[in-house]
Coordinates of C-alpha atoms and ligand atoms in Angstrom, one line a residue:
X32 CA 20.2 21.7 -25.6
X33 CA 22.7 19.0 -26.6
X34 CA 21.3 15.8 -28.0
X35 CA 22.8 13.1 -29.2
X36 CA 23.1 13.1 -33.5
X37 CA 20.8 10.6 -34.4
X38 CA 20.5 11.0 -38.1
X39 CA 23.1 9.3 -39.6
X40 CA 22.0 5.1 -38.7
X41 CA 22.0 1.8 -39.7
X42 CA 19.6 0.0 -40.2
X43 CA 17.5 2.4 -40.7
X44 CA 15.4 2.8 -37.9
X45 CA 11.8 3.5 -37.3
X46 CA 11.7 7.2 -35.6
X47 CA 8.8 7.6 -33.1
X48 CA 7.4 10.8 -30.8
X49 CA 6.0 10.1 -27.5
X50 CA 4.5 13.7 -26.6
X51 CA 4.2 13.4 -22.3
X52 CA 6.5 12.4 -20.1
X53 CA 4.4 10.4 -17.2
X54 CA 4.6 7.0 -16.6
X55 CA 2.6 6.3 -19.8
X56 CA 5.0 7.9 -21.9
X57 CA 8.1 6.1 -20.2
X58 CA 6.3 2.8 -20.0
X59 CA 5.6 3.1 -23.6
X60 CA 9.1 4.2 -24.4
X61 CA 10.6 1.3 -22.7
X62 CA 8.2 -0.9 -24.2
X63 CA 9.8 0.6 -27.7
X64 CA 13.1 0.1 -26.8
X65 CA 12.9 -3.6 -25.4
X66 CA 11.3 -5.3 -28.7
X67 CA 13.7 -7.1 -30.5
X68 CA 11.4 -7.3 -33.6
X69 CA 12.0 -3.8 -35.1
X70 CA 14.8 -1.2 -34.8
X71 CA 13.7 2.1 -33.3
X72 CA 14.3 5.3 -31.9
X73 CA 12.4 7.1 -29.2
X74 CA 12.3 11.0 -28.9
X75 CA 10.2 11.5 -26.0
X76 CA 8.6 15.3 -25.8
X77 CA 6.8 17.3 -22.6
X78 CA 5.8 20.5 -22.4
X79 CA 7.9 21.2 -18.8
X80 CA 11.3 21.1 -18.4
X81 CA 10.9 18.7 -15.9
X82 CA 10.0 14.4 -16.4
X83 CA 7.9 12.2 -15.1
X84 CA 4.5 13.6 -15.0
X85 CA 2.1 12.9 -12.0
X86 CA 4.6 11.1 -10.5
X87 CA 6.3 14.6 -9.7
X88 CA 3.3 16.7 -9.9
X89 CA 0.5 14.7 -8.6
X90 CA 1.6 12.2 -6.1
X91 CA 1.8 13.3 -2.5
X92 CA 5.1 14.1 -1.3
X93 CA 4.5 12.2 1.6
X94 CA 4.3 9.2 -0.2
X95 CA 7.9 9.0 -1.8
X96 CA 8.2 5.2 -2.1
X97 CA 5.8 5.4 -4.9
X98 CA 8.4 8.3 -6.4
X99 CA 10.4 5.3 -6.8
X100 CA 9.4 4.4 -10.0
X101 CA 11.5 7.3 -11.3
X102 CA 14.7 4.8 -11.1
X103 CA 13.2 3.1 -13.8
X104 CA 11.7 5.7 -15.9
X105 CA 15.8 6.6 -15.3
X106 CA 16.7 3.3 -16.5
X107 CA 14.9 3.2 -19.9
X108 CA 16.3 6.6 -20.6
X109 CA 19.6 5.7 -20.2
X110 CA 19.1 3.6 -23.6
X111 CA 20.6 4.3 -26.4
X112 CA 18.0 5.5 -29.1
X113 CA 16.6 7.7 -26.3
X114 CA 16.4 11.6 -26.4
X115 CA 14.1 13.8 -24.1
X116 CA 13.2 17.3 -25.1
X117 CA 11.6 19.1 -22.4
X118 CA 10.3 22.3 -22.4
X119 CA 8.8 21.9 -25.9
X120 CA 4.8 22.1 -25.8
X121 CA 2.8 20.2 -28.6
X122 CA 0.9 23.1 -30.3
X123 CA 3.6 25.7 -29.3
X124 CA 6.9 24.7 -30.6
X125 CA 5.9 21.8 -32.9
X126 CA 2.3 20.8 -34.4
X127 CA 0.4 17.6 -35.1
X128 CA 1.5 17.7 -38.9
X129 CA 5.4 18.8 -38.3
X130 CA 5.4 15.5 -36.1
X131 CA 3.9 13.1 -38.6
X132 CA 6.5 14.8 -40.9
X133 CA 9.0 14.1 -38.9
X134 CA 7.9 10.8 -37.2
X135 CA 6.9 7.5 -38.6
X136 CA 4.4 7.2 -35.2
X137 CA 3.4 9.4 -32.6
X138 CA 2.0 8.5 -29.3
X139 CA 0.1 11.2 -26.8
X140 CA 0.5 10.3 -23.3
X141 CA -0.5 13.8 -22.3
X142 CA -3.0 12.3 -19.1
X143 CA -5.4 14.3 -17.4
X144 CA -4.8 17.8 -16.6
X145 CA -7.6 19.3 -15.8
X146 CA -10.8 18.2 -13.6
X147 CA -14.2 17.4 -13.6
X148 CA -16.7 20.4 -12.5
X149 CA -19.8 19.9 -10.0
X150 CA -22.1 22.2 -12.0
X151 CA -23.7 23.9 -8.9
X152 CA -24.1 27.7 -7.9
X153 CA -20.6 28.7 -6.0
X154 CA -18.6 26.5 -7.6
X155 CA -16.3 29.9 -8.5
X156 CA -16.4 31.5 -5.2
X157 CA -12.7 32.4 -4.2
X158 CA -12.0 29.7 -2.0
X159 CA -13.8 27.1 -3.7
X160 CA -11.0 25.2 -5.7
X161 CA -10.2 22.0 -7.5
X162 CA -8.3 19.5 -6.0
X163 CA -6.1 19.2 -8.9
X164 CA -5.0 23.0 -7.9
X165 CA -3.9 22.0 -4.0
X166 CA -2.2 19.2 -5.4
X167 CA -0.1 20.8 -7.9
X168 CA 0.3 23.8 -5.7
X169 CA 1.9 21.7 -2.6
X170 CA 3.8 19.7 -5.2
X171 CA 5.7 22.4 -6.4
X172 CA 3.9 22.5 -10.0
X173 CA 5.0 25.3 -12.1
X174 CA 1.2 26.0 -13.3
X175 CA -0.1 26.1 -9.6
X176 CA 2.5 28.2 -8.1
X177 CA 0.7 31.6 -7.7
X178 CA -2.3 29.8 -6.1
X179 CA -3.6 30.9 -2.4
X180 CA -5.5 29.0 -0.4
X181 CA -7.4 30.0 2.5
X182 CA -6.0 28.3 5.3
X183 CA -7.5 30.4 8.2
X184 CA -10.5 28.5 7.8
X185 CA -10.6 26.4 10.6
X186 CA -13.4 23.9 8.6
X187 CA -12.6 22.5 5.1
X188 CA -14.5 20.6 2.7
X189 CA -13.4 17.9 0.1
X190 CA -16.1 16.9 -2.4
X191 CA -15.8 13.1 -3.5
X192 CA -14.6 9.9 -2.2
X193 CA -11.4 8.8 -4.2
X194 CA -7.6 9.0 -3.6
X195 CA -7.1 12.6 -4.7
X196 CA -9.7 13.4 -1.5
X197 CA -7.7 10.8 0.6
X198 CA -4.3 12.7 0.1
X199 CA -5.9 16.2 -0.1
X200 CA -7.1 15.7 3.6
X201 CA -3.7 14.0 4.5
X202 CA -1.7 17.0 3.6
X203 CA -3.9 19.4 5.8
X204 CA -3.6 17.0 8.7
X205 CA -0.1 16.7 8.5
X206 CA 2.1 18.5 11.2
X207 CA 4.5 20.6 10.1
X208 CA 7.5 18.4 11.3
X209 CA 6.0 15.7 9.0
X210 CA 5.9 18.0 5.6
X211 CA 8.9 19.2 6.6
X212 CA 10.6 15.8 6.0
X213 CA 9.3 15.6 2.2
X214 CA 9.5 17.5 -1.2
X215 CA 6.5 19.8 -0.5
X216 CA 6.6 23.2 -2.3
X217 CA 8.3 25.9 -0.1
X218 CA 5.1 28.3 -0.3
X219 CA 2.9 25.2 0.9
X220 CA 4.8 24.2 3.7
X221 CA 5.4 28.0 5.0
X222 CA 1.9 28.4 4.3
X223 CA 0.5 24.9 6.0
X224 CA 2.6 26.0 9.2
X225 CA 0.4 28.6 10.1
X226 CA -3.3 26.8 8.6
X227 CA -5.6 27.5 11.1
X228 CA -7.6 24.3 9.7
X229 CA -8.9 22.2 12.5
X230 CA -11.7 20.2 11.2
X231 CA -11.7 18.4 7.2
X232 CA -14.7 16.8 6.1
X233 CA -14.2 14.2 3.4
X234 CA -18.0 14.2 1.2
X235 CA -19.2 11.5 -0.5
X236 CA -22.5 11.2 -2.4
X237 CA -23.1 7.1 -2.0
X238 CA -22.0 5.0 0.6
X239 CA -19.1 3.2 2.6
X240 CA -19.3 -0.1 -0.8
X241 CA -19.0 2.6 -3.4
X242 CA -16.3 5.0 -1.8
X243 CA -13.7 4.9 -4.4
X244 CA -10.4 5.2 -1.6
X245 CA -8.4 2.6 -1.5
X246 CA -7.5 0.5 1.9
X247 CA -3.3 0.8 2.0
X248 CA -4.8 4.9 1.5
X249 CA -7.7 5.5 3.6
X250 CA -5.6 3.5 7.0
X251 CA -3.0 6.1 7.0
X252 CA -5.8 8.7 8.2
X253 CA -5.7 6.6 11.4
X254 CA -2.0 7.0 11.9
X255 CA -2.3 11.0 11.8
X256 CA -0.8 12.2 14.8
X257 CA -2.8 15.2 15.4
X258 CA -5.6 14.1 13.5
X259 CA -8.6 11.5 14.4
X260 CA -11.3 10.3 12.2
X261 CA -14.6 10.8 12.8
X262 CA -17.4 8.9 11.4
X263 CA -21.8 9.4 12.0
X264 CA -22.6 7.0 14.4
X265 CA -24.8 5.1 11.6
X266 CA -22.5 5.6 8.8
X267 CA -22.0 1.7 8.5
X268 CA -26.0 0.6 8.5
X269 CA -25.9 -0.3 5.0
X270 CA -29.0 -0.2 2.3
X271 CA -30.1 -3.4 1.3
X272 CA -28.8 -3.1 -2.3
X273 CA -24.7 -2.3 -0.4
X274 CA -25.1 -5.0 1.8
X275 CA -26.3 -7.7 -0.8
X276 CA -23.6 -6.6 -3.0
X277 CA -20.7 -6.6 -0.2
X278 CA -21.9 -10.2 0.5
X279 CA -22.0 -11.2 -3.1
X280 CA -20.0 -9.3 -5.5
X281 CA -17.6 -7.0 -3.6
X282 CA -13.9 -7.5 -4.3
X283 CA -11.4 -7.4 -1.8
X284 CA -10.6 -3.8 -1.9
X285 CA -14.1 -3.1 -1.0
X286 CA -13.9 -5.9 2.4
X287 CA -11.2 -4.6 3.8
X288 CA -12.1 -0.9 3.3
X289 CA -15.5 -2.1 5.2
X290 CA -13.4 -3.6 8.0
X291 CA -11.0 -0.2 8.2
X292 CA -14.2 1.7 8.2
X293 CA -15.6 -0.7 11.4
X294 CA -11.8 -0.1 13.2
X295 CA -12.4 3.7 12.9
X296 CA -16.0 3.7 14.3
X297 CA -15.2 1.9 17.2
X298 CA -11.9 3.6 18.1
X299 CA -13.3 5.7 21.0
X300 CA -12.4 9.5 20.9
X301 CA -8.7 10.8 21.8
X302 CA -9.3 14.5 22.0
X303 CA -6.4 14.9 19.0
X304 CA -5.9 18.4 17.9
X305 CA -7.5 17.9 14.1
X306 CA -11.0 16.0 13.3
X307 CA -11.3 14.2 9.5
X308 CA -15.2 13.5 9.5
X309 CA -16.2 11.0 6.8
X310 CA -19.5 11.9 5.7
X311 CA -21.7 9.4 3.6
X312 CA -24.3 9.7 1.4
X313 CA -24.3 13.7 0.8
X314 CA -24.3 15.7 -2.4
X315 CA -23.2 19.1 -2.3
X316 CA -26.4 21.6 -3.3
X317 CA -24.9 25.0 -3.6
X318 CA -21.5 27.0 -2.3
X319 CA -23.0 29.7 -0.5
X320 CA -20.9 32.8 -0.3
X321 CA -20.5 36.4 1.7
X322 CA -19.1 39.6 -0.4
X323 CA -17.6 36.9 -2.9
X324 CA -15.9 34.4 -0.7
X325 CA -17.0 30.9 0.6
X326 CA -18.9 30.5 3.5
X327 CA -20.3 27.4 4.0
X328 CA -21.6 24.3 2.0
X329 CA -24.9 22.9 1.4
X330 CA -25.6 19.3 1.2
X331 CA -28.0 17.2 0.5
X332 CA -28.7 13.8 2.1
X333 CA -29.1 11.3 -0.3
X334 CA -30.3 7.6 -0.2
X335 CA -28.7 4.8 -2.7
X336 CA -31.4 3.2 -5.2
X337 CA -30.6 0.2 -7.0
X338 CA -31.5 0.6 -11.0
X339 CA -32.2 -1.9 -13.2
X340 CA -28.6 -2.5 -14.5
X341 CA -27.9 -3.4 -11.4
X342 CA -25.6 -0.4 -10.5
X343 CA -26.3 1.8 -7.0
X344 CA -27.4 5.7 -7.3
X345 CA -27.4 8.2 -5.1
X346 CA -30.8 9.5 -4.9
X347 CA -31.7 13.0 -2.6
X348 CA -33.8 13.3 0.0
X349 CA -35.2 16.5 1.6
X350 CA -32.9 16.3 4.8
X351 CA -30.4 19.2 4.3
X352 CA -27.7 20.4 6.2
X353 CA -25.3 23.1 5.8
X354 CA -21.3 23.1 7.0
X355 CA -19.6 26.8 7.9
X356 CA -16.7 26.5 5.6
X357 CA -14.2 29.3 4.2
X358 CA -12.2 26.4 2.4
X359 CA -14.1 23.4 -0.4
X360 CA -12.2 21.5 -2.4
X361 CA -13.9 19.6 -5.6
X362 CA -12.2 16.0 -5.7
X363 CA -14.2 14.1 -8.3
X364 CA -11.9 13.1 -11.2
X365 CA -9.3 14.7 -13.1
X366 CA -10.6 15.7 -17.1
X367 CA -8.4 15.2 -20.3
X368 CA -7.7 18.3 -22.5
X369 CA -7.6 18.5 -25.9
X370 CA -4.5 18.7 -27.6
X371 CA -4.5 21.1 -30.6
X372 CA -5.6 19.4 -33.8
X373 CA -5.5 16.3 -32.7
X374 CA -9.3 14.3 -32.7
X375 CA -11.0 14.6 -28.8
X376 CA -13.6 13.4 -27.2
X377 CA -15.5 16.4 -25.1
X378 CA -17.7 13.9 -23.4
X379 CA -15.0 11.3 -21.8
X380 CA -12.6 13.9 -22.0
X381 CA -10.0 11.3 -24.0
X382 CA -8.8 10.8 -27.5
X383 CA -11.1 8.1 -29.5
X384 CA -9.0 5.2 -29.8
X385 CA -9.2 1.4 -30.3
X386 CA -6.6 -0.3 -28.3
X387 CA -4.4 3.0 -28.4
X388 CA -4.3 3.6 -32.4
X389 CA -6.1 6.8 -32.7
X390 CA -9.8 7.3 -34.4
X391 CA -10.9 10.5 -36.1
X392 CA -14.0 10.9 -37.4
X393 CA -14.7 6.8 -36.8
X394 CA -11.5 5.6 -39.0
X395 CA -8.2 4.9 -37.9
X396 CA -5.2 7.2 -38.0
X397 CA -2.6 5.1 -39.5
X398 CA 0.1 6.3 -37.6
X399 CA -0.9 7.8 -34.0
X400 CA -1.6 6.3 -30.9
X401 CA -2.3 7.2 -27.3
X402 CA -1.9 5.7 -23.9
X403 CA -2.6 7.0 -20.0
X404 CA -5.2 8.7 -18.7
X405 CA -5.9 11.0 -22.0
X406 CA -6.5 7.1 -23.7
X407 CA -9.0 5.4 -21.3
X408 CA -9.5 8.2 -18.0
X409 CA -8.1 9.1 -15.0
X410 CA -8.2 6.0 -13.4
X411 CA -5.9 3.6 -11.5
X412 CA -2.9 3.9 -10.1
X413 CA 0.9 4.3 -11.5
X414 CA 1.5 0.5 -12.7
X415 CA -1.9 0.7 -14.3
X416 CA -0.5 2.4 -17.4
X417 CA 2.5 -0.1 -18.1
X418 CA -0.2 -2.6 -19.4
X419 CA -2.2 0.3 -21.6
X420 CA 0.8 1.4 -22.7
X421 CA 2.2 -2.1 -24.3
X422 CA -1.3 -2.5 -25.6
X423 CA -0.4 1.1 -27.5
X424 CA 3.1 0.4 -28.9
X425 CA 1.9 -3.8 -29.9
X426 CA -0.6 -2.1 -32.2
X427 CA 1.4 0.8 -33.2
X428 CA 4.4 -1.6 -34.0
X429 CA 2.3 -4.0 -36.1
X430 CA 0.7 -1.1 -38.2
X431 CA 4.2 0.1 -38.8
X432 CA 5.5 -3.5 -40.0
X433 CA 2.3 -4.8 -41.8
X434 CA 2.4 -0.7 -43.6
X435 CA 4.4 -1.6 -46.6
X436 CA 6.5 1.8 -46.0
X437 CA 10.1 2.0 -45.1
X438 CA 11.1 4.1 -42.2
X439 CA 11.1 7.5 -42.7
X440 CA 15.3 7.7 -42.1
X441 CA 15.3 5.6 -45.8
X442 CA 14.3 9.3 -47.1
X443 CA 16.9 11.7 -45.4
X444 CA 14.3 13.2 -43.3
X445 CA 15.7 15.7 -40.9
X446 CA 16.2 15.6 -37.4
X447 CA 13.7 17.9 -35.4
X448 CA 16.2 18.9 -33.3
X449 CA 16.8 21.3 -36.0
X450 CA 13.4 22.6 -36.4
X451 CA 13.8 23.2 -32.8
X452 CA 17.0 25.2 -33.3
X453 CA 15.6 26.9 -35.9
X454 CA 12.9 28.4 -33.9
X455 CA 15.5 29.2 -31.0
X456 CA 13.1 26.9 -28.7
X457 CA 15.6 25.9 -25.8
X458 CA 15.0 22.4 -25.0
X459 CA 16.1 20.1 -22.0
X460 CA 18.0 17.0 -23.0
X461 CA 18.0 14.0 -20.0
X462 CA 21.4 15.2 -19.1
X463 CA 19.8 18.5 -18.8
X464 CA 17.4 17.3 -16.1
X465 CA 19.8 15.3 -14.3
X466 CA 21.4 18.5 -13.2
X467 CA 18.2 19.9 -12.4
X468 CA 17.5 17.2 -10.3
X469 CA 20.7 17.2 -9.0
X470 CA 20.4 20.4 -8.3
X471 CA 17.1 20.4 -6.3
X472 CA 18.2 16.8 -4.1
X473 CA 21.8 18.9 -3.0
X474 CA 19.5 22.0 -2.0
X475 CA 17.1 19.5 -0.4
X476 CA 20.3 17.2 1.5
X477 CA 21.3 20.8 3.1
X478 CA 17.0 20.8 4.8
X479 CA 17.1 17.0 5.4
X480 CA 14.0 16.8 2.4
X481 CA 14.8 14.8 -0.7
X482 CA 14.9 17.9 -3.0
X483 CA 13.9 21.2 -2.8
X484 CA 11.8 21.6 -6.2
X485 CA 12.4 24.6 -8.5
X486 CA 8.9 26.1 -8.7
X487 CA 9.0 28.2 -12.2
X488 CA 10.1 27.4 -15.6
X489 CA 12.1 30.3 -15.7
X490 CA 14.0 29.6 -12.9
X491 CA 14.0 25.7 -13.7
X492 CA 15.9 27.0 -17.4
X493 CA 18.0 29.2 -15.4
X494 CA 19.5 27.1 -13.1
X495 CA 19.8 24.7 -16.4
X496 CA 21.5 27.0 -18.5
X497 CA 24.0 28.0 -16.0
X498 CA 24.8 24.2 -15.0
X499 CA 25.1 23.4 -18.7
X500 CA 27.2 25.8 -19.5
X501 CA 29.4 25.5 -16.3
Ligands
NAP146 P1 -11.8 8.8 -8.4 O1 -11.1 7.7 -7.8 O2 -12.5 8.6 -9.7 O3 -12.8 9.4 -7.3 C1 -13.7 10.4 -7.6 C2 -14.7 10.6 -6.5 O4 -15.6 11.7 -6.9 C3 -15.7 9.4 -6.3 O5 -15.9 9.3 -4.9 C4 -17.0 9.8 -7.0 O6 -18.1 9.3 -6.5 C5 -16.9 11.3 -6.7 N1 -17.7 12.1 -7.6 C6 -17.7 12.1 -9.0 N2 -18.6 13.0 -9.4 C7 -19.2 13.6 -8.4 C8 -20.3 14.5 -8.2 N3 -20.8 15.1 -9.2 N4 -20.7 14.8 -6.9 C9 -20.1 14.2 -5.9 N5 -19.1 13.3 -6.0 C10 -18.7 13.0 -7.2 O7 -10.8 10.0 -8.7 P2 -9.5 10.6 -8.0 O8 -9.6 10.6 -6.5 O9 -9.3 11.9 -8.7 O10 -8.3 9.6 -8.4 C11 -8.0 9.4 -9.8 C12 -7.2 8.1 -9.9 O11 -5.9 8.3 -9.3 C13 -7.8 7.0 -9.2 O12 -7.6 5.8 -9.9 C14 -7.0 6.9 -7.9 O13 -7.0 5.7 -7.3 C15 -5.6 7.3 -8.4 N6 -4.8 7.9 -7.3 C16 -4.1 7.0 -6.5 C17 -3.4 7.4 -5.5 C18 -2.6 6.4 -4.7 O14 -2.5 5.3 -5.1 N7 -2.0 6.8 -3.5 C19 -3.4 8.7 -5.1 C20 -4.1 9.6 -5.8 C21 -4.9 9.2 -6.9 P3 -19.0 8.2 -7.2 O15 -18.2 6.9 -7.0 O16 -20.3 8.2 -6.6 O17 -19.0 8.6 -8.7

């Protein structure tokens, strides 16, 4: 736990917490330390010993270009007027009113880590899960890393249309020799070797316009080697109220997902090993089960109604139909938790906020902000937080300026590294992780896989306080 001693300064400098590590909280920290305007210092908190949020946890480890971004989360931590304490959870270690004692601002960047439920009978069945589970499970997520999934069923079924579905049913399509090139948890690719899976069917209650997929994502599926896509023969015979709005309003995300859609209906069958079916314009009814385990979905087949706002709804029929399944997956949005004491919003699952400066009861908090997914929703990719989190720190800064207080420093404050100490809470400095890290790429170099992740915090502080020490 050594940290650099920031409590002796000139000038004095305005102190701010950033509690989450993601790419909100770095984007916002490096937004701190880039302004010229006013001096401060950053002392960014999460609750795992580990950085960088989703981008370690959440995105798929076959997709490590987009891990990239961790060079410049690295850069912006090598400031000066930087500290990281990981392993120190807000509510656990240090509360809402020890940080506003300690801090002139705080900012929660905390994202979205739980998900959405469906709200139909089943939805508990053992092997019924979230997505959110598979995907922090494979990625190695200390939370996730007692979860079992039952991979001897040889159909699985991913409920919703968005990116988290799109990766889920890339990682059960992979061949082994293709996980075994990445950073996937140790217990998912043993356990992925021997999946028995054989046919994944993606759900979605509207249709091809509204899927919420992505094109760069959804053309991988047709680069699977084992795997081909399968769509119903009419699943591009489009409502009225689609094809007026492809014609008229859709953006280009939406065209060229159309077109990928076309490619994939007309490529003729190859006989692969694996089948992804696509399936529009269902809604899952119930999760039926046998002696307590999942046994097979049903669904409902919906139309799409246009309402008068203008927007498209899935509306049910009576056709039904029903898919043998041992394996469902819920992929319909992440949730936001609430953070203890601080204001929360049960029904968007965020913190109330106007441009990031935190609301509680309807008025302004003076002095906390938020930014990410627990600001606005789980929605958008990586980049899409660098914007929200300016927004956060532009208003943050001029509340501090336009305050008429002096910095907290002005009144010998101290530093909550010794709060910390006090309460013998063993936190990870940045020089900390960078031997973790260093630790998990050398064990990864000797497999030919980037790193081989640490999966518990135990074992994440033990191989820490032996390199620390050593
Ligand atoms: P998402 O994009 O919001 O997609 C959620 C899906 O669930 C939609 O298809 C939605 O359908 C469906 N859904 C919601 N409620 C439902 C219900 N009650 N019944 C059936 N279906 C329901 O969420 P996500 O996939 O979790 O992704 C979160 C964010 O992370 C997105 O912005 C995504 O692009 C991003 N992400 C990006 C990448 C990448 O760039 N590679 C990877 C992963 C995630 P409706 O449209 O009908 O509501």
């Amino acid at each position: 736990m050594t940290q650099p001693d920031l409590t002796c300064s000139s000038p004095p400098y305005w102190r701010v917490a950033v509690i989450g590590s993601g790419p909100a909280g770095f984007y916002a920290v490096g937004e701190l330390l880039k302004q010229q305007e006013m001096p401060v210092k950053v002392d960014l908190f999460d609750r795992l010993p580990t950085p960088y949020g989703l981008v370690r946890g959440g995105v798929a480890p076959d997709h490590q270009k987009i891990k990239a971004v961790c060079k410049i989360f690295d850069r912006i931590a090598g400031q000066e007027h930087f500290r990281y304490f990981g392993n120190v959870e807000f509510g656990r270690d240090l509360n809402r009113s020890e940080m506003l004692d300690h801090y002139d601002a705080v900012l929660y960047t905390v994202g979205s880590r739980s998900d959405r439920k469906l709200g139909i009978p089943g939805e508990d069945l053992e092997g019924s899960h979230s997505a959110t589970e598979f995907v922090g499970w494979y990625n190695a997520h200390p939370d996730y890393r007692d979860k079992r999934f039952n991979l001897d069923s040889e159909q699985a079924v991913i409920i919703g249309m968005g990116n988290v579905a799109i990766d889920v049913a890339r990682i059960l399509s992979h061949r082994h020799e293709e996980l075994a090139q990445t950073d996937i948890s140790d217990e998912a690719l043993s356990a992925l070797a021997s999946s028995r899976v054989k046919d994944i069917w993606i759900i979605g209650r509207r249709g091809p316009v509204q899927a919420a997929f992505t094109p760069v994502e959804a053309r991988e599926l047709m680069h699977l080697p084992e795997t081909e896509v399968v769509l119903e023969a009419d699943a591009l015979d489009l409502d009225p109220a689609s094809q007026r709005f492809l014609q008229e309003e859709a953006g280009k995300d939406i065209r060229k997902n159309i077109d990928l859609l076309e490619e994939m209906l007309e490529t003729p069958p190859r006989e692969k090993k694996k089948r992804l079916h696509i399936l529009f314009l269902v809604s899952p009814v119930e999760i039926v089960g046998e002696q307590g385990k999942v046994s097979s979905i049903k669904l409902r087949r919906n139309q799409l109604v246009e309402k008068p706002d203008g927007s498209i709804r899935a509306e049910g029929t009576d056709r039904m139909l029903e898919l043998k399944t041992g394996l469902v997956f819920r992929s319909v949005g992440y949730r936001g938790e609430p953070l203890p004491g601080v204001p929360f919003d049960e029904k968007s699952g965020t913190i109330p906020n106007e441009q990031g400066q935190i609301l509680e009861e309807g008025s302004p908090c003076p002095r906390e902000y938020t930014a990410g997914w627990i600001k606005r929703g789980p929605s958008g990719v990586v980049g899409t937080n660098k914007p929200d989190a300016i927004e956060s720190v532009k208003k943050m800064l001029s509340a501090l300026d336009s305050s008429g207080k002096k910095p907290l420093e002005t009144k010998q404050v101290p530093d909550i590294a010794q709060l910390l100490r006090n309460r013998e809470v063993d936190f990870v400095s940045f020089q900390d992780w960078k031997l973790l890290e260093d630790y998990e790429t050398k064990a990864g170099e000797a497999e030919g896989r980037p790193r081989k992740k640490v999966g518990t915090v135990k074992e994440m502080m033990e191989v820490v306080r032996s390199l620390r020490e050593g």
